[in-house]
Coordinates of C-alpha atoms and ligand atoms in Angstrom, one line a residue:
M1 CA 0.0 0.0 0.0
N2 CA 1.2 3.5 -0.8
A3 CA 0.7 5.8 2.2
N4 CA 0.7 8.9 0.1
P5 CA -2.9 10.2 0.0
A6 CA -2.4 11.8 -3.4
Y7 CA -1.2 8.5 -4.9
S8 CA -3.6 6.2 -3.1
S9 CA -6.5 7.9 -4.8
Y10 CA -4.9 7.6 -8.2
D11 CA -6.4 4.9 -10.3
A12 CA -4.1 4.3 -13.3
E13 CA -6.5 1.7 -14.8
R14 CA -9.3 4.2 -14.8
V15 CA -7.0 6.9 -16.3
W16 CA -5.9 4.5 -18.9
R17 CA -9.5 3.9 -19.9
D18 CA -10.0 7.6 -20.5
F19 CA -7.7 7.3 -23.6
P20 CA -9.5 5.5 -26.4
I21 CA -6.5 4.7 -28.5
L22 CA -4.8 2.8 -25.7
S23 CA -7.2 -0.1 -26.0
R24 CA -6.3 -0.9 -29.6
Q25 CA -4.0 -3.7 -30.7
V26 CA -0.7 -3.4 -32.5
N27 CA 0.6 -6.4 -34.4
G28 CA -2.0 -8.6 -32.8
K29 CA -0.8 -7.6 -29.3
P30 CA -2.3 -5.1 -26.8
L31 CA -0.7 -1.7 -27.3
V32 CA 1.8 -0.7 -24.7
F33 CA 2.4 3.0 -25.4
L34 CA 5.7 4.1 -23.9
D35 CA 6.4 7.0 -26.3
S36 CA 4.6 9.9 -24.6
A37 CA 7.6 12.1 -24.5
A38 CA 7.4 12.3 -28.3
S39 CA 3.7 12.9 -28.2
S40 CA 1.2 11.9 -25.6
Q41 CA -2.2 10.4 -26.4
R42 CA -5.5 12.4 -26.0
P43 CA -8.3 11.5 -23.5
A44 CA -11.9 11.2 -24.8
S45 CA -12.7 14.6 -23.2
V46 CA -10.1 16.4 -25.4
I47 CA -11.4 14.6 -28.5
A48 CA -15.0 15.5 -27.6
A49 CA -14.2 19.2 -26.9
V50 CA -12.6 19.6 -30.3
D51 CA -15.5 17.7 -31.9
E52 CA -18.0 19.9 -30.2
Y53 CA -16.2 23.0 -31.3
E54 CA -16.0 21.8 -34.9
K55 CA -19.7 20.7 -35.0
K56 CA -21.3 23.6 -33.2
H57 CA -19.1 26.7 -32.8
H58 CA -16.5 27.1 -35.5
A59 CA -16.1 30.5 -37.2
N60 CA -13.1 32.8 -37.5
V61 CA -12.2 34.7 -34.3
H62 CA -11.9 38.4 -33.3
R63 CA -13.5 39.7 -36.5
G64 CA -17.1 38.9 -36.6
V65 CA -20.1 40.3 -34.8
H66 CA -22.2 37.2 -35.6
Q67 CA -23.0 34.6 -33.0
L68 CA -20.7 31.9 -34.2
S69 CA -17.7 34.2 -34.4
Q70 CA -18.4 35.5 -30.9
E71 CA -18.7 31.9 -29.6
A72 CA -15.4 30.9 -31.3
T73 CA -13.7 34.0 -29.9
N74 CA -15.0 33.4 -26.4
M75 CA -13.7 29.8 -26.6
F76 CA -10.3 30.8 -28.0
E77 CA -9.8 33.5 -25.3
H78 CA -11.1 31.2 -22.6
A79 CA -8.3 28.8 -23.7
R80 CA -5.8 31.6 -23.3
E81 CA -6.9 32.2 -19.8
R82 CA -6.7 28.4 -19.0
V83 CA -3.1 28.4 -20.3
R84 CA -2.3 31.4 -18.2
E85 CA -3.7 29.7 -15.1
F86 CA -1.9 26.4 -15.9
V87 CA 1.5 28.0 -15.7
N88 CA 0.6 30.9 -13.5
A89 CA 1.6 33.6 -16.0
A90 CA 1.0 37.1 -14.8
S91 CA -1.5 38.1 -17.5
T92 CA -3.1 36.8 -20.7
R93 CA -1.2 39.5 -22.5
E94 CA 1.8 37.3 -21.8
V95 CA 0.3 34.2 -23.4
I96 CA 1.0 33.9 -27.2
F97 CA -0.5 31.0 -29.0
T98 CA 2.1 29.4 -31.4
R99 CA 2.4 26.1 -33.3
G100 CA 4.3 24.7 -30.4
T101 CA 7.7 24.8 -28.6
T102 CA 9.7 25.0 -31.8
E103 CA 7.9 28.1 -33.1
S104 CA 7.9 29.7 -29.7
I105 CA 11.7 29.5 -29.5
N106 CA 12.1 30.7 -33.1
L107 CA 9.9 33.7 -32.2
V108 CA 12.1 34.7 -29.4
A109 CA 15.3 34.1 -31.4
Q110 CA 14.1 36.3 -34.3
S111 CA 12.0 38.9 -32.5
Y112 CA 13.8 39.4 -29.2
A113 CA 17.4 38.3 -30.0
R114 CA 18.0 39.2 -33.6
P115 CA 17.5 43.0 -33.2
R116 CA 19.5 43.1 -30.0
L117 CA 22.5 40.8 -30.5
Q118 CA 25.8 42.2 -31.6
R119 CA 29.0 40.6 -32.7
G120 CA 30.7 38.8 -29.9
D121 CA 27.5 38.7 -27.7
E122 CA 27.0 35.2 -26.2
I123 CA 24.0 32.9 -26.1
L124 CA 24.4 30.2 -23.5
L125 CA 22.8 26.8 -24.0
T126 CA 23.4 23.4 -22.3
G127 CA 24.7 20.1 -23.7
L128 CA 21.2 18.6 -23.0
E129 CA 19.2 20.6 -25.5
H130 CA 16.7 19.4 -28.0
H131 CA 17.6 20.6 -31.5
A132 CA 14.6 23.0 -31.2
N133 CA 16.6 24.9 -28.6
I134 CA 19.9 24.8 -30.5
V135 CA 19.2 25.5 -34.2
P136 CA 17.2 28.8 -33.8
W137 CA 20.1 30.2 -31.7
Q138 CA 22.7 29.1 -34.3
L139 CA 20.6 30.8 -37.0
V140 CA 20.4 34.0 -35.0
A141 CA 24.1 33.8 -34.1
E142 CA 24.9 33.6 -37.8
Q143 CA 22.7 36.5 -38.5
T144 CA 24.2 38.8 -35.8
G145 CA 27.8 37.6 -35.2
A146 CA 26.8 36.4 -31.7
V147 CA 28.5 33.2 -30.4
V148 CA 26.8 30.1 -29.0
K149 CA 28.4 28.7 -25.8
V150 CA 27.4 25.4 -24.1
V151 CA 27.3 24.4 -20.5
P152 CA 28.6 20.8 -20.4
I153 CA 26.8 17.8 -19.0
N154 CA 28.3 15.2 -16.7
H155 CA 28.2 11.4 -16.8
R156 CA 24.8 11.3 -15.0
G157 CA 23.3 13.7 -17.6
E158 CA 23.1 16.7 -15.3
V159 CA 24.3 20.2 -15.7
D160 CA 26.2 21.7 -12.9
V161 CA 24.9 25.1 -11.7
A162 CA 28.6 26.0 -10.9
D163 CA 29.3 25.7 -14.7
F164 CA 26.5 28.1 -15.5
S165 CA 28.0 30.5 -13.0
R166 CA 31.5 30.1 -14.6
L167 CA 30.2 30.5 -18.1
I168 CA 27.7 33.4 -17.7
N169 CA 29.7 36.6 -18.1
E170 CA 29.0 40.3 -19.1
R171 CA 28.8 39.2 -22.8
T172 CA 26.0 36.7 -22.1
R173 CA 22.7 38.1 -23.4
I174 CA 20.6 35.0 -23.5
V175 CA 20.6 31.8 -21.4
A176 CA 18.3 29.1 -23.0
F177 CA 17.8 25.6 -21.5
A178 CA 15.4 22.8 -21.1
H179 CA 13.4 22.6 -17.9
V180 CA 13.4 18.8 -18.5
S181 CA 15.6 16.9 -20.9
N182 CA 13.7 14.9 -23.5
A183 CA 16.5 12.5 -24.1
L184 CA 17.4 11.7 -20.5
G185 CA 14.7 13.1 -18.3
T186 CA 17.0 15.3 -16.2
V187 CA 15.2 18.1 -14.4
L188 CA 17.1 21.4 -14.4
P189 CA 17.0 23.9 -11.5
V190 CA 15.3 26.7 -13.4
R191 CA 15.0 29.2 -10.5
E192 CA 18.6 29.0 -9.5
I193 CA 19.9 29.3 -13.1
T194 CA 17.5 32.1 -13.8
Q195 CA 18.8 34.0 -10.7
L196 CA 22.4 33.6 -11.9
A197 CA 21.5 34.8 -15.4
H198 CA 19.5 37.8 -14.1
A199 CA 22.3 38.8 -11.8
R200 CA 24.5 39.2 -14.9
G201 CA 21.8 40.9 -16.9
A202 CA 21.0 38.0 -19.3
V203 CA 17.5 37.1 -20.4
V204 CA 16.3 33.5 -19.8
L205 CA 14.3 31.3 -22.1
V206 CA 13.2 27.9 -20.8
D207 CA 12.1 25.1 -23.0
G208 CA 9.3 23.6 -21.0
A209 CA 8.1 21.0 -23.6
Q210 CA 8.9 18.1 -21.3
A211 CA 8.1 19.7 -18.0
V212 CA 4.5 20.8 -18.3
P213 CA 3.1 17.3 -18.6
H214 CA 4.9 16.1 -15.5
Q215 CA 5.0 18.7 -12.8
R216 CA 3.3 21.9 -11.7
V217 CA 5.0 24.9 -13.4
D218 CA 4.7 28.3 -11.7
L219 CA 6.2 30.9 -13.9
Q220 CA 6.0 33.7 -11.4
A221 CA 7.9 31.6 -8.9
L222 CA 10.5 30.4 -11.5
G223 CA 11.1 34.0 -12.7
C224 CA 12.3 33.2 -16.2
D225 CA 11.6 35.6 -19.0
F226 CA 10.3 33.3 -21.7
Y227 CA 8.8 29.8 -21.4
A228 CA 7.8 27.6 -24.4
F229 CA 5.7 24.5 -24.6
S230 CA 3.5 22.3 -26.8
A231 CA 0.0 21.0 -26.2
H232 CA 0.6 17.6 -27.9
K233 CA 3.0 16.6 -25.1
M234 CA 0.3 17.3 -22.4
Y235 CA -2.7 15.4 -23.8
G236 CA -3.7 18.1 -26.2
P237 CA -3.7 18.4 -30.0
T238 CA -0.8 18.9 -32.3
G239 CA -0.1 22.2 -34.0
I240 CA -0.7 24.4 -30.9
G241 CA 1.4 25.5 -28.0
A242 CA 2.4 28.6 -26.3
L243 CA 5.1 31.1 -25.6
I244 CA 4.8 32.9 -22.3
G245 CA 6.8 36.0 -22.2
R246 CA 7.4 38.8 -19.8
E247 CA 5.1 41.6 -20.8
S248 CA 7.8 44.3 -20.7
L249 CA 10.0 42.3 -23.1
L250 CA 7.2 41.3 -25.4
G251 CA 6.0 44.9 -25.5
S252 CA 9.4 46.1 -26.7
M253 CA 9.8 43.4 -29.4
P254 CA 8.8 43.9 -33.0
P255 CA 6.2 41.5 -34.5
W256 CA 7.7 38.4 -36.0
Q257 CA 5.2 37.7 -38.7
G258 CA 2.9 40.1 -40.4
G259 CA -0.7 39.6 -41.5
G260 CA -4.2 39.8 -40.2
D261 CA -5.1 40.0 -36.5
M262 CA -1.7 41.4 -35.5
I263 CA -2.5 44.9 -36.8
L264 CA -4.6 47.9 -35.7
T265 CA -4.5 49.9 -38.9
V266 CA -2.9 49.3 -42.3
S267 CA -2.2 51.7 -45.0
F268 CA 0.5 51.5 -47.7
E269 CA 2.4 54.2 -45.9
K270 CA 2.3 52.8 -42.4
T271 CA 0.9 49.9 -40.3
T272 CA 0.3 50.1 -36.6
F273 CA 0.3 46.9 -34.6
N274 CA -2.2 45.3 -32.3
V275 CA -1.7 45.1 -28.5
L276 CA -0.3 42.1 -26.8
P277 CA -0.8 39.2 -27.2
F278 CA -2.3 39.6 -30.7
K279 CA 0.8 41.5 -32.0
F280 CA 2.5 38.1 -32.2
E281 CA -0.5 36.1 -33.7
A282 CA -0.6 36.9 -37.4
G283 CA -3.3 35.1 -39.4
T284 CA -6.1 32.8 -38.4
P285 CA -5.0 30.9 -35.4
N286 CA -5.5 27.2 -34.6
I287 CA -8.8 27.7 -32.8
S288 CA -9.8 24.1 -32.4
G289 CA -6.3 23.4 -31.2
A290 CA -6.6 26.0 -28.5
V291 CA -10.0 24.6 -27.5
G292 CA -8.3 21.1 -27.3
M293 CA -5.4 22.6 -25.3
A294 CA -7.8 24.1 -22.7
A295 CA -9.6 20.7 -22.5
A296 CA -6.3 19.0 -21.9
I297 CA -5.6 21.4 -19.0
D298 CA -9.0 20.7 -17.6
Y299 CA -8.2 17.0 -17.9
I300 CA -4.9 17.4 -16.1
D301 CA -6.6 19.4 -13.4
S302 CA -9.3 16.7 -13.0
L303 CA -6.5 14.2 -12.1
G304 CA -4.4 16.7 -10.2
M305 CA -0.9 17.5 -11.4
H306 CA 0.5 16.5 -8.0
A307 CA -1.1 13.1 -8.3
I308 CA 0.2 12.6 -11.8
H309 CA 3.7 13.5 -10.7
E310 CA 3.6 11.1 -7.8
H311 CA 2.2 8.3 -10.0
E312 CA 4.9 8.8 -12.7
Q313 CA 7.7 9.1 -10.1
R314 CA 6.6 5.8 -8.6
L315 CA 6.6 4.2 -12.1
L316 CA 10.0 5.7 -12.8
K317 CA 11.5 4.0 -9.7
I318 CA 9.9 0.6 -10.5
A319 CA 10.9 0.8 -14.2
T320 CA 14.5 1.8 -13.3
R321 CA 14.8 -1.1 -10.9
K322 CA 13.3 -3.6 -13.3
L323 CA 15.3 -2.4 -16.3
E324 CA 18.6 -2.4 -14.4
A325 CA 18.0 -6.1 -13.8
V326 CA 17.9 -6.9 -17.5
P327 CA 21.3 -8.4 -18.5
G328 CA 23.3 -6.1 -20.8
L329 CA 21.0 -3.1 -20.3
T330 CA 22.5 0.3 -19.6
I331 CA 20.5 3.3 -18.5
I332 CA 21.8 6.5 -20.0
G333 CA 20.9 9.4 -17.8
T334 CA 21.0 8.7 -14.1
A335 CA 20.4 12.1 -12.5
P336 CA 18.7 11.9 -9.1
D337 CA 16.1 14.4 -10.2
K338 CA 14.4 13.0 -13.3
A339 CA 11.0 13.0 -15.1
A340 CA 9.6 9.6 -16.0
V341 CA 11.8 9.1 -19.0
I342 CA 14.3 6.2 -19.3
S343 CA 16.9 6.1 -22.2
F344 CA 18.8 2.9 -22.5
T345 CA 20.9 0.6 -24.6
L346 CA 21.0 -3.2 -24.8
D347 CA 24.3 -4.9 -25.5
G348 CA 24.6 -6.3 -29.0
I349 CA 21.3 -4.9 -30.3
H350 CA 21.1 -1.6 -32.2
P351 CA 18.4 0.5 -30.7
H352 CA 16.5 0.6 -34.1
D353 CA 16.4 -3.2 -34.2
L354 CA 15.3 -3.3 -30.6
G355 CA 12.5 -0.8 -31.4
T356 CA 11.3 -3.0 -34.2
I357 CA 11.3 -6.2 -32.1
L358 CA 9.5 -4.4 -29.3
D359 CA 6.9 -3.2 -31.8
T360 CA 6.1 -6.7 -32.9
E361 CA 5.3 -7.3 -29.2
G362 CA 3.0 -4.2 -29.2
V363 CA 5.4 -2.1 -27.2
A364 CA 6.0 1.4 -28.6
V365 CA 9.2 3.0 -27.5
R366 CA 11.2 5.7 -29.3
T367 CA 14.6 4.8 -30.8
G368 CA 17.1 7.2 -32.3
H369 CA 18.9 10.4 -31.2
H370 CA 15.7 12.0 -29.9
C371 CA 16.5 15.3 -31.6
A372 CA 19.4 15.6 -29.2
M373 CA 22.5 14.5 -31.2
P374 CA 24.9 16.3 -28.8
V375 CA 23.6 14.2 -25.9
M376 CA 24.2 11.0 -28.0
D377 CA 27.7 12.3 -28.9
F378 CA 28.5 12.9 -25.2
F379 CA 27.6 9.4 -24.2
G380 CA 29.3 7.9 -27.3
V381 CA 26.2 6.2 -28.6
P382 CA 24.6 6.6 -32.0
A383 CA 21.1 6.2 -30.5
T384 CA 19.2 5.0 -27.5
A385 CA 15.8 3.3 -26.9
R386 CA 13.6 5.5 -24.7
A387 CA 10.6 4.6 -22.7
S388 CA 8.6 7.5 -21.5
F389 CA 5.7 7.4 -19.1
A390 CA 2.5 9.5 -18.7
C391 CA -0.5 9.8 -16.5
Y392 CA -2.0 6.7 -18.2
S393 CA 1.0 4.4 -17.8
R394 CA 0.6 1.4 -15.6
E395 CA 3.0 -1.0 -13.8
S396 CA 1.9 -3.7 -16.2
D397 CA 3.3 -1.6 -19.1
I398 CA 6.7 -1.9 -17.5
D399 CA 6.3 -5.7 -17.2
A400 CA 5.3 -5.8 -20.9
L401 CA 8.4 -3.8 -21.8
V402 CA 10.7 -6.1 -19.7
A403 CA 9.1 -9.2 -21.2
A404 CA 9.6 -7.8 -24.8
L405 CA 13.2 -7.0 -24.0
G406 CA 13.6 -10.6 -23.0
K407 CA 12.3 -11.6 -26.4
A408 CA 14.7 -9.3 -28.1
R409 CA 17.6 -10.8 -26.2
E410 CA 16.4 -14.3 -27.3
V411 CA 16.3 -13.2 -31.0
F412 CA 19.8 -11.8 -30.8
S413 CA 21.3 -14.6 -28.7
Ligands
LIG501 C1 12.6 19.3 -24.9 C2 11.9 19.6 -26.2 N1 12.0 20.8 -26.8 C3 11.4 21.0 -27.9 C4 10.6 20.1 -28.6 C5 9.9 20.4 -29.8 O1 8.6 20.4 -29.6 P1 7.6 20.6 -30.8 O2 8.0 19.6 -31.9 O3 6.2 20.3 -30.3 O4 7.7 22.0 -31.3 C6 10.5 18.8 -28.0 C7 9.8 17.7 -28.7 O5 10.2 16.6 -28.6 C8 11.2 18.5 -26.8 O6 11.1 17.3 -26.2

């Protein structure tokens, strides 16, 4: 029995049943979905909310006086308020809807960094980053003459705050890092790093793609300047996410795309721009996506983020113990503070072959470099297999994974 009250009320089987796709079969076997870090599945309530919007309320937003347009606008702006509450942003003016984490980071690189950076200025990243938090900075460095610097990782897959302290200097303009590593699961101390960066006058962007599904994020407590995340990793639809930005910074940034909705007036001589957050939302937005994102937040709230976190941490402990007992298996990324993500290799079997054999057993894991090639380089592996857990994961999924790994070892023995 688990004594923790939050956990003891958590019924993983019931949660699992909320996700229609999870009861399908794959290759004649029950699906065991352990690839939620790439994209999580959607509960029936999210699917129904999007369906209801499409069937009953769809029209373009912000522009119409007719009933449907007002309903769609209300639902879209309600979604913005739900996103604000979800991460405790100071105001809905700070909540910009984007296509997701990647677009949010590119927005900051092009609209905040590009006009400000000068030759020799430094952008500080970490060795843990997803390509989405590397390439936009390389592009802007090329455009401005700025330099990308990297805080190294250690053999457990952690970054040392002392290294941040050493590498942040008076030339550092931007410090950008993941809240949680997608490849290894490592959780970074956002508040501490932000304080160090702010003390030297740098602006902080946090890639929250892998944090928001697993733990409560309070942006006013964390204090970072920009925070990016995607709905599809937190039980919502694809093609929608958010950039949360400090209002004073967003207000001073030029628009990043031009078009409808982001303007107040347009003439061929001069265009004036809309207020925040609309200044950064050119064109017709992903309205049904926003509705789905709000429904995903409602769903998370219905389970309780704390209960989800406890459940996943328990699974992480069990999975780590059971996987460590598999002969020839090495876990890559052993930081004490991890989200429920386990990267591993199995002696004598390439991760891609492993992924294929596991799939024949109905077990879906991700194999490859996880869009984090520098992490693979650091550990000297071309790829890993990665099992990632979500609110709907069950202990039996871990047993199915371990059994399928046994089959893979037999095939290759
Ligand atoms: C840590 C991290 N950052 C950024 C991204 C990119 O997210 P998206 O493809 O939704 O823009 C991902 C997706 O895997 C991720 O895990």
